[in-house]
Each structure stands twice: as C-alpha cells, then as structure tokens.
Coordinates of C-alpha atoms in Angstrom, one line a residue:
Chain A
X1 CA 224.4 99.9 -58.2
X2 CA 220.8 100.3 -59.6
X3 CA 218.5 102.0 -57.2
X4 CA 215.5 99.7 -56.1
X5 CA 212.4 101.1 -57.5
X6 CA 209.1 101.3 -55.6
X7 CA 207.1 103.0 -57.9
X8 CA 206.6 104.9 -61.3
X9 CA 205.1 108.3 -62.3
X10 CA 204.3 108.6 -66.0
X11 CA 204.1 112.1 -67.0
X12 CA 205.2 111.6 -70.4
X13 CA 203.5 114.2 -72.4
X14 CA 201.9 116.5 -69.6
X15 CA 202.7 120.0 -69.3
X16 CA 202.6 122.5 -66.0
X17 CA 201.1 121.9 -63.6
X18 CA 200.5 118.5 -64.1
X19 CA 203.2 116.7 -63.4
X20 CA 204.5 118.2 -60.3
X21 CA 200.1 117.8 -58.6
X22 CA 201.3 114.6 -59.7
X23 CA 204.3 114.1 -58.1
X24 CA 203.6 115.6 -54.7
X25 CA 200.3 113.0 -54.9
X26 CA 202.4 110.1 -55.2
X27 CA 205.1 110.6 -52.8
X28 CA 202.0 111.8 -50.5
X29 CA 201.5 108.1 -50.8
X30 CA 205.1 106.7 -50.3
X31 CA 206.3 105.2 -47.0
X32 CA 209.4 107.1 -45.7
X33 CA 212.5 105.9 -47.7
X34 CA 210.5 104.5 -50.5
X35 CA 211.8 105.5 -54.1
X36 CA 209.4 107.1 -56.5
X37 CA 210.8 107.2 -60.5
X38 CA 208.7 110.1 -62.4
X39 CA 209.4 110.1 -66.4
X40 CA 208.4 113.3 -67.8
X41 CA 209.2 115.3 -70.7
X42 CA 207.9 118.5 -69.9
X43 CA 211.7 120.9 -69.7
X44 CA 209.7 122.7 -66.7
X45 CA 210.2 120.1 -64.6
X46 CA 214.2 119.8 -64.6
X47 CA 214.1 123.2 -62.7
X48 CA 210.9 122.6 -60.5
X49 CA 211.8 119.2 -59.1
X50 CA 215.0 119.8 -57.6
X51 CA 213.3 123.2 -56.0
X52 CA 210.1 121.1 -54.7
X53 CA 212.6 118.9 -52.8
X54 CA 215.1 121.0 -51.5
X55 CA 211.6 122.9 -49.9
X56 CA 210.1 119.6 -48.5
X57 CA 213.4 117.6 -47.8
X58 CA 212.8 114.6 -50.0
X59 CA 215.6 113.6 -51.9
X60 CA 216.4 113.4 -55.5
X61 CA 218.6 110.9 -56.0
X62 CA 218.8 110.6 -59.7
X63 CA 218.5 112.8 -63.0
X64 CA 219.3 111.7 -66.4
X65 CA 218.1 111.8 -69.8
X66 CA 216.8 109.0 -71.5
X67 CA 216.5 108.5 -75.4
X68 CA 213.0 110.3 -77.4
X69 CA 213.4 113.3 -74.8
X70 CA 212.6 112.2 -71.4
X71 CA 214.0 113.0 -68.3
X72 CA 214.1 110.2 -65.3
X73 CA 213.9 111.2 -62.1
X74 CA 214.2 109.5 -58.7
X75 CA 212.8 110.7 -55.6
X76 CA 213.5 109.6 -52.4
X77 CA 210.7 110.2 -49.8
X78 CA 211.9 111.7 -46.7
Chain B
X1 CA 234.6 117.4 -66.7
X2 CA 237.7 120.2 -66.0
X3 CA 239.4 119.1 -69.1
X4 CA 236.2 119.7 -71.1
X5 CA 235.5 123.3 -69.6
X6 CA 238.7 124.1 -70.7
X7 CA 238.1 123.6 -74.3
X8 CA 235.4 125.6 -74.3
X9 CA 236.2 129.2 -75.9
X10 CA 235.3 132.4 -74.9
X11 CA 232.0 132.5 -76.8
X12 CA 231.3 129.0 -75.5
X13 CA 231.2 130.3 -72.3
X14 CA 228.5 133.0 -73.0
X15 CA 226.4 130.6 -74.9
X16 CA 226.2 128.2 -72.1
X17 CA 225.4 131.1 -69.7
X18 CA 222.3 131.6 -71.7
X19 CA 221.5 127.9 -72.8
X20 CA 222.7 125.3 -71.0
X21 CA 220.6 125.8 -67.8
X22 CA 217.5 127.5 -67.7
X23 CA 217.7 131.0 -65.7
X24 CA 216.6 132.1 -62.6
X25 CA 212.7 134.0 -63.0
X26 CA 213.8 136.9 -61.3
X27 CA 216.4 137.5 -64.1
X28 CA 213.9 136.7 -66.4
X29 CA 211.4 138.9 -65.3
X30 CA 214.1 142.0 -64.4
X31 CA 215.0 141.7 -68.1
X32 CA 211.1 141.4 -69.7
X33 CA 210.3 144.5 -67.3
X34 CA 212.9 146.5 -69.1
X35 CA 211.6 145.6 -72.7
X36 CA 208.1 146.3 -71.6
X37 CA 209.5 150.0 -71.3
X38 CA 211.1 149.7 -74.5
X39 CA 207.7 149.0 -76.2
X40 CA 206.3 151.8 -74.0
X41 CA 209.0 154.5 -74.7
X42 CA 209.1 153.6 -78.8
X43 CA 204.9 153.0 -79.0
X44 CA 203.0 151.3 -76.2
X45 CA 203.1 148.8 -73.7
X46 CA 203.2 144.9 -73.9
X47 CA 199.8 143.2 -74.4
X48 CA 199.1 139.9 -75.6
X49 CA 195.1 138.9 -75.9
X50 CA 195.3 141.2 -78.4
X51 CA 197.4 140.0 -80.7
X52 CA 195.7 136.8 -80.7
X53 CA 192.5 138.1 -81.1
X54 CA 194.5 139.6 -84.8
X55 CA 195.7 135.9 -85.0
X56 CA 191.6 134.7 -84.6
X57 CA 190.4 137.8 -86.7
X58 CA 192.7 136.9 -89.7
X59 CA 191.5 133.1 -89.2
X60 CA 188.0 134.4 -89.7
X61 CA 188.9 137.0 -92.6
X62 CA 190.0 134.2 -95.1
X63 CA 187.5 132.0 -94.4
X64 CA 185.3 135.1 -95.1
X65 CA 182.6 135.1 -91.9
X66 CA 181.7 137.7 -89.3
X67 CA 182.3 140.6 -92.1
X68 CA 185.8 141.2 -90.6
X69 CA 187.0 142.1 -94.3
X70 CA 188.5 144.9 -93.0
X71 CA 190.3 144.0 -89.8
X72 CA 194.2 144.5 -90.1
X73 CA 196.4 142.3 -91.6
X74 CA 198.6 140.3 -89.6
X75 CA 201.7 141.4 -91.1
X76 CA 200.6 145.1 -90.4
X77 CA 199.3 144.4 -87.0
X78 CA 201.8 145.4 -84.9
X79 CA 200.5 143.0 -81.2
X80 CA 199.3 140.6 -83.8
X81 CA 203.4 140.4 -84.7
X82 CA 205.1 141.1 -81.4
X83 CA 202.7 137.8 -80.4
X84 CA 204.2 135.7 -83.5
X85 CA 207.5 136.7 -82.6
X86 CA 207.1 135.6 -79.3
X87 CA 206.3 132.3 -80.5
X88 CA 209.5 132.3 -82.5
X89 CA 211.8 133.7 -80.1
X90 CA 210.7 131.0 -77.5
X91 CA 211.2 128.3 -80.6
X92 CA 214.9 130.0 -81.0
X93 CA 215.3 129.3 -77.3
X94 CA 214.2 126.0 -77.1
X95 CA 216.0 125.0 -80.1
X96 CA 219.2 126.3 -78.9
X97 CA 218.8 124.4 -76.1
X98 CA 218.0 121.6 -77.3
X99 CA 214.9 121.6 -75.7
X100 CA 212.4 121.6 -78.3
X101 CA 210.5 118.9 -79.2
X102 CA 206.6 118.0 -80.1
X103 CA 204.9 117.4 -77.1
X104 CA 201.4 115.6 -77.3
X105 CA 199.7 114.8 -73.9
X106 CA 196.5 112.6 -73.2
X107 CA 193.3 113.5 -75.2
X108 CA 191.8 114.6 -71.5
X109 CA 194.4 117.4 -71.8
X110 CA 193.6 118.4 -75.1
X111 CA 190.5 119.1 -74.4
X112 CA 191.6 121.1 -70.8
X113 CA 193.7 123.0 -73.0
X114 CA 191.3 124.2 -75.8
X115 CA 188.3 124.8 -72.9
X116 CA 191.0 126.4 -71.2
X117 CA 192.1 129.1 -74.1
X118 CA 188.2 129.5 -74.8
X119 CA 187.6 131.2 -71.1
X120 CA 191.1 133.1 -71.4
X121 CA 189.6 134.6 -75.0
X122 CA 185.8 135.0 -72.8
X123 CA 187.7 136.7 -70.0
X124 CA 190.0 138.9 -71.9
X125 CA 187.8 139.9 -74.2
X126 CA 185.0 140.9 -71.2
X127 CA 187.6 142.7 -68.7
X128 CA 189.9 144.2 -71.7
X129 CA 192.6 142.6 -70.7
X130 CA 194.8 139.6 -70.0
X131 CA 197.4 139.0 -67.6
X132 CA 200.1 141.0 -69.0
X133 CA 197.9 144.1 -70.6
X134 CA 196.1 144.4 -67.3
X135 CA 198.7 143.4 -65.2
X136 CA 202.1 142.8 -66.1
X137 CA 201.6 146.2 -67.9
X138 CA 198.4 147.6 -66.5
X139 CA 199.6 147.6 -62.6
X140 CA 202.7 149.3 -63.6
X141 CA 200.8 151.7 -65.8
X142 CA 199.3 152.9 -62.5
X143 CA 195.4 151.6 -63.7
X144 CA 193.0 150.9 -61.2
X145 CA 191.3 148.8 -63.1
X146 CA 194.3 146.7 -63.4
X147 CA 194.1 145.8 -59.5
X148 CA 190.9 144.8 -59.5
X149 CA 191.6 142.6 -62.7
X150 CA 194.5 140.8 -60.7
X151 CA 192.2 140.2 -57.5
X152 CA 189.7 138.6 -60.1
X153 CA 192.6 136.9 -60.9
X154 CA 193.2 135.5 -57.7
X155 CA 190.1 134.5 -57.5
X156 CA 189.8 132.9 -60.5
X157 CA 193.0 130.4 -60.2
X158 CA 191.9 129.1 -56.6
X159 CA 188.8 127.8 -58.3
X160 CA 190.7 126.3 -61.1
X161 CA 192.8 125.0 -58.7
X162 CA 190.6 123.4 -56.5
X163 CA 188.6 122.1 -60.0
X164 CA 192.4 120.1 -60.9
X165 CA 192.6 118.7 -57.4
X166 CA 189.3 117.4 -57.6
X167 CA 189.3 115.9 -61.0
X168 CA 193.0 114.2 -60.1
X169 CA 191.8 112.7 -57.3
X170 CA 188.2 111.7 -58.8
X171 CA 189.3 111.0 -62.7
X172 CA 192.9 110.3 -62.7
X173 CA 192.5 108.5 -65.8
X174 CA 192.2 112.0 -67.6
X175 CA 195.1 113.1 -67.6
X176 CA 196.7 110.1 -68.5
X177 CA 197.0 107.8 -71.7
X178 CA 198.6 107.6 -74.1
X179 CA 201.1 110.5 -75.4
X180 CA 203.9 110.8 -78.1
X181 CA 207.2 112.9 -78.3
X182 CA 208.8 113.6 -81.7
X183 CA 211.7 115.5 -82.8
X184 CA 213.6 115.7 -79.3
X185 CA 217.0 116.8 -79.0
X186 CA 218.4 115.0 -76.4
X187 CA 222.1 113.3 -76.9
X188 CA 224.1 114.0 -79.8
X189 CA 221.6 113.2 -82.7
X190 CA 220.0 116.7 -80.9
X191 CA 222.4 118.8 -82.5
X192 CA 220.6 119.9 -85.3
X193 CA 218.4 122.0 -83.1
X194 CA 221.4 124.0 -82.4
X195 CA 221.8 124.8 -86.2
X196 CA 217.8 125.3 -86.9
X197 CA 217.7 127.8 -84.3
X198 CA 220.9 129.8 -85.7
X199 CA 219.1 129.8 -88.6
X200 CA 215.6 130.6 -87.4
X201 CA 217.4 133.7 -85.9
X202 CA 219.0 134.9 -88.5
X203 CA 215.8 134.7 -90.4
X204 CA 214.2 136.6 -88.2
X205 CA 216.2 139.2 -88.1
X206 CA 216.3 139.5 -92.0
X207 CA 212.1 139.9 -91.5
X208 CA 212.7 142.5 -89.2
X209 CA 215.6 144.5 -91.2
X210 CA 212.7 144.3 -94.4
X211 CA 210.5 146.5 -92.0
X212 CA 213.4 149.3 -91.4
X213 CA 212.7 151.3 -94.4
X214 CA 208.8 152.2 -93.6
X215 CA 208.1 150.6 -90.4
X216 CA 210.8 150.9 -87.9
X217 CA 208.3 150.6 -85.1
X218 CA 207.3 147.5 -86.3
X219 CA 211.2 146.5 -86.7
X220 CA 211.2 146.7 -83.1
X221 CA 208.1 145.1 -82.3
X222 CA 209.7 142.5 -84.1
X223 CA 212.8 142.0 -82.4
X224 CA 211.5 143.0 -79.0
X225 CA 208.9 139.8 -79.2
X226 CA 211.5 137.6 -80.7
X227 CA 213.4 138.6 -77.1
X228 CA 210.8 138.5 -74.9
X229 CA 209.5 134.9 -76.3
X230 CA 213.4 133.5 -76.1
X231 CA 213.5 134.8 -72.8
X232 CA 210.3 133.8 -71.3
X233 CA 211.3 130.3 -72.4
X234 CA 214.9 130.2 -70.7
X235 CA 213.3 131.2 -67.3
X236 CA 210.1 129.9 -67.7
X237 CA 208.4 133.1 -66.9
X238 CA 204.9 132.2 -66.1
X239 CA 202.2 134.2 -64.9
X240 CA 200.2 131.2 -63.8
X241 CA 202.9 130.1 -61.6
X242 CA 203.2 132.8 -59.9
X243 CA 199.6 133.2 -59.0
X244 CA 199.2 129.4 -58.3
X245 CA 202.5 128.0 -56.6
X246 CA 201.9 129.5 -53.7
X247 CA 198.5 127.6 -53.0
X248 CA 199.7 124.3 -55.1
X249 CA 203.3 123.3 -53.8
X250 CA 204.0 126.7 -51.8
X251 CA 207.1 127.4 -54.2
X252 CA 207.7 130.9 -53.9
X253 CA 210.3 132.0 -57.4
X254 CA 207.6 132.1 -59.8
X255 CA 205.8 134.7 -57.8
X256 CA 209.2 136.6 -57.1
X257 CA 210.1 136.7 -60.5
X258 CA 206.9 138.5 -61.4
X259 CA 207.3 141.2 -58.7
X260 CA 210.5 142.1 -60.0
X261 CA 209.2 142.8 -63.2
X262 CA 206.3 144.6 -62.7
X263 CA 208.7 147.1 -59.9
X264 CA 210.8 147.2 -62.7
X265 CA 208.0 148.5 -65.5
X266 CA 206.6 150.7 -62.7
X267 CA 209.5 153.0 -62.9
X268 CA 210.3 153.3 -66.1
X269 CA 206.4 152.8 -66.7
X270 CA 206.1 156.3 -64.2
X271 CA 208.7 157.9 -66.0
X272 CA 207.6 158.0 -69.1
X273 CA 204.0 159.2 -68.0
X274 CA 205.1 161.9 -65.8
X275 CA 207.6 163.5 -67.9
X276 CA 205.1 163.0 -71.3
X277 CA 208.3 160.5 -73.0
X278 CA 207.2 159.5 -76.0
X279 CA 204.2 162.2 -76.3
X280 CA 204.7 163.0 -80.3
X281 CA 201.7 164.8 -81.3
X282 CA 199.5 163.2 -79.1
X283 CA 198.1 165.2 -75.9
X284 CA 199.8 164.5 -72.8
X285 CA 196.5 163.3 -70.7
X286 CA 196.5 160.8 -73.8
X287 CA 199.6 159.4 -72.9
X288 CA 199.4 158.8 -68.9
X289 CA 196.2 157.4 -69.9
X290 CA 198.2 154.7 -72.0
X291 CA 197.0 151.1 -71.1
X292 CA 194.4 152.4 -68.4
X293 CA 191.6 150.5 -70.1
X294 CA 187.8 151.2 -69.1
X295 CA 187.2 148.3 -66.9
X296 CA 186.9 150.0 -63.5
X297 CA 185.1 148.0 -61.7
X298 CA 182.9 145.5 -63.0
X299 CA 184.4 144.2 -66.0
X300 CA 187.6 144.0 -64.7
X301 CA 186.5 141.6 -61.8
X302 CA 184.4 139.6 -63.9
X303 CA 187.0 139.4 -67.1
X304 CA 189.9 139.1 -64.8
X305 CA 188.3 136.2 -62.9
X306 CA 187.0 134.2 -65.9
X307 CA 190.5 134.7 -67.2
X308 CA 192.0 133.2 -64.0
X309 CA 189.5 129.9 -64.4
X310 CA 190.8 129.8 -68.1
X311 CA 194.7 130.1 -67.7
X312 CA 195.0 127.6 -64.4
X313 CA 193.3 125.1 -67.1
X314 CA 195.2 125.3 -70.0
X315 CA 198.1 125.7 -67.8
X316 CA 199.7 128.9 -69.3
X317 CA 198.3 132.7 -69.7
X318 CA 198.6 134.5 -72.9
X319 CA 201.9 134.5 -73.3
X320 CA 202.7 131.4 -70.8
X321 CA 200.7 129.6 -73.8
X322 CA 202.6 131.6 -76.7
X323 CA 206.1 130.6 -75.5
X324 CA 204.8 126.9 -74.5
X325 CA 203.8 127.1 -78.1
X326 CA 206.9 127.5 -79.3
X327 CA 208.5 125.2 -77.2
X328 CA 206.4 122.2 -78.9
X329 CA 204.0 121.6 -76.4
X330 CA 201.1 120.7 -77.5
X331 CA 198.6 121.0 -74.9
X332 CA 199.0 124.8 -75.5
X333 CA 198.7 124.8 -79.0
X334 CA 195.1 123.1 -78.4
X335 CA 194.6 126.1 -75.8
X336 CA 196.2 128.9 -78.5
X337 CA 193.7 127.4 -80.9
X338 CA 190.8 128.0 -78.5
X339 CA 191.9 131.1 -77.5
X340 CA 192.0 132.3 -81.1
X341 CA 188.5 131.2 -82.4
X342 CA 186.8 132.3 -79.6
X343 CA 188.0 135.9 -79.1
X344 CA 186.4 137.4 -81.8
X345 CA 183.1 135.5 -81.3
X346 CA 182.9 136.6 -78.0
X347 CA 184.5 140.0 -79.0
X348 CA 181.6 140.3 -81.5
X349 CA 178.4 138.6 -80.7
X350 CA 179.1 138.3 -76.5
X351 CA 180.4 141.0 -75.0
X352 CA 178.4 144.1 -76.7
X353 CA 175.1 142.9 -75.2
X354 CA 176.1 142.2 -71.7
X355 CA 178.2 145.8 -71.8
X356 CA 175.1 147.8 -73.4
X357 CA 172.9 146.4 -70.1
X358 CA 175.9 147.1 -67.3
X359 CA 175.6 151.0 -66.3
X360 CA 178.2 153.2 -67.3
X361 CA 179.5 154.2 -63.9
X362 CA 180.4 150.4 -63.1
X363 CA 183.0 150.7 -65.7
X364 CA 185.5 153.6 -66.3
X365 CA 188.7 154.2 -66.9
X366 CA 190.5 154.6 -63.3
X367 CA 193.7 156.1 -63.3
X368 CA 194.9 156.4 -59.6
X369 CA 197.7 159.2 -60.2
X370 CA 194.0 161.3 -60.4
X371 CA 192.9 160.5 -56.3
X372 CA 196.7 159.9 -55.2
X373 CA 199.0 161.8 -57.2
X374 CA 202.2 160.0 -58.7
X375 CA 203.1 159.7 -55.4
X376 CA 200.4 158.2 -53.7
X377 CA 200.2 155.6 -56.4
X378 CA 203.6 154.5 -57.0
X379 CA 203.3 153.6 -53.2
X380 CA 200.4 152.1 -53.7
X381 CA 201.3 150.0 -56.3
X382 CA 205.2 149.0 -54.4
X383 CA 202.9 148.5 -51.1
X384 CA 200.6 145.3 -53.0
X385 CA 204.4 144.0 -54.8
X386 CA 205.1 144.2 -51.3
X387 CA 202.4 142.7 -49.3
X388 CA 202.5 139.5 -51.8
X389 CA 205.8 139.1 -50.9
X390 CA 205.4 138.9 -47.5
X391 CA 202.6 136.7 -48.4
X392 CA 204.1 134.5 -50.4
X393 CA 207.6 134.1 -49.0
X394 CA 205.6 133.3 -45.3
X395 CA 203.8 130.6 -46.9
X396 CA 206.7 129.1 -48.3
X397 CA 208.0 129.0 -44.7
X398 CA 204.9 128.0 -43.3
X399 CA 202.9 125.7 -46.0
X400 CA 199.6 127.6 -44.3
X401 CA 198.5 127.9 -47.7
X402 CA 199.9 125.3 -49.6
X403 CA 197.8 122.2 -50.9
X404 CA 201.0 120.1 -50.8

C-alpha cells in the first residue's frame, strides 16, 4: 500500500549540509505522525539520514532509488 | 536475496565490502592516518591548499600574468599531483560505486560555493595552512600553531553556521531552483561506471609506473592520493563535518572519525620525529620541524578562522571539496574554482603587506616538544582528541549544543 504523503523536500542538486538543515527544518514543522518525502541526490545523504533518525527517533519508513539518480526517502515524524 | 549472495564469488565479496555501502568514518579516517605517515616517512606530510595553489599558479602561468613563469609545473609538483590524484581516486570510488554522476544545484549555491573556496584560498594562504596541513597533519606534527589554527577554526564554522541558518530561514528561495543531474548510475543502465572506473584505475596506475624510473617519490605521491581521494569518498571523510555536526544536528561520527586519524598520525607522526626516520641529508632539527609552519599566533587564528567561514560555505574543506569534485558535484567544482584563482592573488598581492606590518614575535614557528618534551606534548595533543570527545559524544546525548 502507498504511503500517504504530507509533504515534499526537494533537495535535488544540493550538496552537504544542505539537505539535511533542510530536512530537520521541515519535520520541525510536521505534526507528529505526519510523513515528510525528501528527494535528493546528494550520495551523503543515504548514510546521514538513517543516522539523523535513529538519533531523534523519527522514522524512515522508505528508501529507494528512483530513475536520473535520486534517492526518495520517507520520514515519519515521531 | 540468499540465492543471489550465493552467486556471488569470492572476489565479489571483497568488492562489495568496499563498494556497495559506504564505510564507517572511523575506518576511513584510521586508514587516511596511516597514509599520512606514509607521505611523512617517504617525503612529508599530507597538505592540500597547496596543491591547489600549484593548480591556480599553473592557471595563471599559461595565461601569462602575475610573472609566475617560473612556478613549478604541475606534473613536477609533487602536492600539486597528490591533490589531482585525489580528485581521481574519489572519481574511481564513485564510479565503482555507481555513485558518480554530475551534480548541478541552484545558481544561489554556485555562488556559496565559489565565495566559499575564495575565503578557504584567503584563509589558507594568511595562516599557512588549511585543515589538513594545519590540522589533520599539523596537530599530529606536534605544532602549536596548528592548535591555535583549529580553535580559529571553531570559531570560524559557528559563524558560518549561524550565517546558513539565517539565510534558510530569511531567503529560502536560494538554495532552491532549478537543478539538473546527468550521467547517474543508478539501475542497470549504471553499469558502465563500473567499467570506466576499472579503467580509470588502471590508467592511473600506468601514470604512476611512468614516474618509477626518475621519480619514485612522485610514484607514490601518486598512488597514495589516488587512495586517499577513493577512500575519503567511500567514508565520506569530511573535515567540515566533523567541526559542524556537532552544533548542526548533534551527530557525533564525523567528528569521531577525525580523532581517530589524527591519534593515529600522532604516533607514527612522533615516531618519525623522534627517532630522525626519514632524516637523509637533511639536519635532524630540520625534520621535527617538518610541517610546524610560522603561524604562531596571529596568523594562525586569523587564517584558521577565515578558513573556517570559507569551508562551512562551500560545504567541503580542501580536500572535502577535492573528493566532492570527483564525485560530480558541482557546487564544489564552483568552490575548487574559487579556491584556485584566488590563492595566488592573495598569496601574491594580499598577504605580503598585512605580514610586513604584523611584528615578528606574533608569528613563529612553535614547536611544543621545545616547552613540553615529547612527552609533554603527545599528552597534550591525546588530552584536546580527548576532551572533544567528551565534548562531542555528551552533546550527542544531550542536544545542549545542537541547533536541531
């Protein structure tokens, strides 16, 4: 079943640090339980991600790898 | 997925070790540490601002301004190499990864990245140094000029810091827009990058086999970069990181990573000083000396600061910026390309003037073995690796630091 999407992160193009101030910005924002997807293509990310939310208990609920480099993720606010 | 792991050979095996996830920092760091002794034990230690101030000189030498007929060529240059190598190695790495592709962010970003690489030339050129000759090498050299570089440091990424949280919250809209991605190597159309990097490294390696007959040092220069830039991209060794994590999202690894490899390069960094490895026909004051750079006090806070600013923009140091380079982003060619033009412009025309009005005795060349013994200083040096650890891993805990 497709995951119900509340919001979307573009951080197609950006490099560290950007997408991660980003991130933790907009799921700052969230309501708890909302789902946030962040599209990136910076590779930095597929390791910092999973670490930022193991740290601060929100929830990834997704990874995968979409066509022209990008990698989808979906975060889950705690 | 059990079925598919059990096709994969032996040698399958090892290359996924190495490139199908990227590696912890610590390893990364542990390993770069060791070839930092390398460099020291077969010539001297890693630096980086220097070799892209050869990059910049050479720039300026076929255009023919600034009368830098005579600088060195970048093929005998042997920093201006290990830096080109570096670039390569992390383009190996990405490649056979399959995680190279070109990267172009938002115009706003361009422009953070070139103004970025402009104040990392301004500051490296002004504190003789940039975060891996007067830290990652120069705090393991036992310099105290290096220390007081890395507090300017410090100082210099809060600022930055606080300057991105500002301009995210007040002008969002520059760091967005529009970007483009080319040549990615995601799904099974990717697997061409596999090949290019095979051959990429076997190409380099024939360069560095042409230099074995005259040059052997630079042989290993060669190889040593192509390592260290293939490494730094599977753990994403960044010196920015570590500095800024802890105050950004209060992520501890980056910082960790760095520690292990400067205690690493301080003991075989201490060896080869005290027992004069490496001496040849040099004398051996000459060779504990090695990468303790005159820059105690003043230009070393200043340069080390105005570095800090510089590397929290662009979003990489020296070689966070070479490796990104490689990797295809960008963002960091824009802050390379500052980097490069300005260093000898501010090497030529703005640093001798502010130096010749400084007195002397605000900058010399402090070597703390010389008020601590080797001692004294090696426990210096392990006490600060310590007391930013304590730092950093109670802040992770706590967030007391952390913006987010």
């Amino acid at each position: 079943m497709e995951t119900k999407v509340d919001q979307t992160l573009d951080c197609k193009g950006l490099s560290c640090p950007m997408p991660m101030m980003k991130l933790a910005k907009a799921v700052k924002g969230l309501k708890s339980g909302e789902v946030l997807e962040m599209l990136g293509t910076d590779p930095g990310t597929k390791s910092d991600l999973p670490r930022w939310c193991n740290k601060t208990g929100n929830t990834l609920l997704d990874e995968s790898e979409l066509p022209g480099g990008i990698s989808r993720f979906l975060i889950q606010k705690k | 997925m059990s079925e598919k792991s059990k096709e994969t050979g032996v040698l399958g095996q090892l290359f996924k070790t190495f490139f199908a996830k990227h590696w912890p920092v610590w390893v990364g760091g542990i390993v770069l540490g060791t070839l930092n002794i390398l460099l020291f034990a077969i010539k001297s230690p890693w630096g980086a601002s220097g070799g892209i101030n050869n990059f910049g000189e050479n720039v300026y030498r076929l255009i023919g301004i600034f009368g830098l007929e005579n600088s060195t060529h970048l093929n005998a240059s042997f920093y201006g190499m290990l830096c080109l190598f570096l670039v390569i190695g992390s383009f190996i790495g990405a490649l056979l990864s399959k995680e190279f592709a070109f990267r172009i962010p938002p115009k706003g970003e361009l422009i953070k990245g070139f103004i970025g690489g402009g104040l990392m030339a301004l500051g490296a050129t002004f504190g003789i140094g940039c975060t891996i000759g007067a830290f990652f090498s120069g705090m393991p050299a036992m310099s105290g000029g290096a220390v007081i570089f890395t507090i300017g440091l410090f100082l210099g990424v809060i600022v930055a810091l606080k300057y991105l949280m500002w301009e995210m919250e007040k002008f969002p809209g520059f760091s967005s827009g529009k970007s483009f991605t080319f040549l990615a190597g995601t799904g099974k159309s990717g697997i061409w990058q596999k090949w290019a990097g095979w051959i990429a490294l076997i190409i380099t390696l024939i360069i560095a086999y042409q230099y074995s007959g005259g040059n052997k040092i630079m042989t290993w220069f060669i190889i040593i970069g192509m390592l260290m830039g293939l490494i730094s991209q599977r753990s994403r060794f960044c010196i920015v990181k570590a500095f800024r994590d802890p105050f950004m999202t209060g992520e501890a690894d980056g910082s960790v990573g760095v520690m292990a490899g400067l205690l690493v390069g301080l003991f075989g960094f201490t060896i080869i000083k005290y027992f004069g490895i490496g001496v040849g026909d040099v004398a051996l004051r000459t060779r504990e000396m090695t990468w303790v750079f005159p820059h105690f006090f003043f230009r070393a806070a200043i340069g080390g600061f105005i570095f800090g600013l510089g590397m929290t923009i662009a979003g990489g140091c020296a070689v966070g910026t070479l490796w990104r380079v490689g990797e295809g982003q960008v963002k960091l060619w824009a802050s390379a390309l500052g980097f490069l033009i300005i260093s000898p412009i501010s090497k030529l025309f703005i640093v001798p003037p502010i130096v010749a009005a400084i007195p002397q005795s605000w900058d010399f060349k402090n070597y703390l073995p010389d008020y601590l013994g080797y001692s004294g200083a090696f426990a210096l040096i392990v006490l600060i690796i310590l007391i930013w650890y304590v730092f950093v891993k109670w802040n992770e805990k706590t967030g007391k630091f952390s913006a987010y």
